[in-house]
């Protein structure tokens, strides 16, 4: 892993600045309230929070048929939604962003007033509201989607205009459609682009499309299957990159057996790589990425790639970590970095955000990679000493080979 991080650092240093990629992003929008549930509070106003989702869940189970009251401490109010967080992170890396979503209508809410000159924000509806319960091992998102439920393709056409939508697509180097799961009208938006927009902008080079579905485990199976079929339709016009977390991967994979899978309908879904390959082939993807808490996997026609994640001892804010992973990942890809280096930059972007609570600029990503490299070198030297009886210099090459 040390060699991979060092390579990613070198290649990020070699990225030429001043030639931004144009990215068109849509279509959600939330106001996030970062809160922590209180386990105990003393008379001096000192709090002890529930540390993990597991402990919080067991506490709630113990209150079945009894009821309970849980105090919530709000730590932060911030802009949210996959589209806005992803777009903001890319804008901070000096890309040229147009982001359409639900940020307040007719006036954009103050919390979404983008200070980054690289990002143009177009709002067509009011945002949803999300209370994100933060724990050391993850988060629980409690969403009120009433604001964004009015979002559909007709609303986009009425408030943005079909000609503007066509122009945004034509001018973009990359399209990023985010958060299919939480937008009730997202399938309608996708169908509208397939029928009205993409056929009119299909000429020229085959653009890239980046998709992040958000957690679709609560969506109807028929909706999930229709969504997967539309991704196959997207592949007629674009080179598709699909990024999934563990929940999304499982929800997608569970639906494959009810679809026609190019002669592979009965493959063993317990084999993770084989299941991922089924998704890859059915959806007509160029790249598939699956990001977990401790590692990330990538898949293309040549094979499978895996990189480990740097452990964050004291996370400040995990809500938005996946969006920053996606932004860092895409940043590497659009600057022609190899897959593993792009994944490591995605991990670095996510780790920086989780540690600091805001997205990294390019120089901050480089510093993060440098620190990670030093940390891995120290770990390797300790492992070498243990494996070779306290002679670290002779062991470095053998340990790296053993770890790979």
XYZ file of C-alpha atoms in Angstrom, residues 3-12 15 287 289 298 300 305-307 328-346:
37
model
C 4.009 2.161 -2.967
C 0.472 2.866 -4.175
C 0.103 5.950 -1.982
C 3.529 7.237 -3.045
C 2.600 6.773 -6.713
C -0.726 8.593 -6.231
C 1.111 11.468 -4.535
C 3.589 11.775 -7.428
C 0.864 11.678 -10.039
C -1.270 14.236 -8.241
C -1.531 17.267 -12.611
C -15.918 1.488 -14.407
C -16.320 1.266 -7.811
C -12.516 -0.865 -8.692
C -12.931 -2.364 -15.464
C -8.261 -3.228 -8.199
C -8.208 -2.782 -4.432
C -6.820 -0.053 -2.176
C -11.536 12.826 -5.446
C -12.009 9.672 -7.499
C -13.447 11.588 -10.460
C -10.750 14.268 -10.142
C -8.086 11.611 -10.631
C -9.907 10.004 -13.542
C -10.532 13.204 -15.500
C -6.841 14.062 -15.178
C -5.901 10.666 -16.649
C -4.500 9.105 -13.507
C -4.543 5.320 -13.264
C -7.446 3.649 -11.476
C -5.603 2.837 -8.248
C -4.177 6.350 -7.927
C -7.640 7.816 -8.547
C -9.100 5.567 -5.842
C -6.395 6.599 -3.383
C -7.054 10.275 -4.104
C -10.744 9.522 -3.495
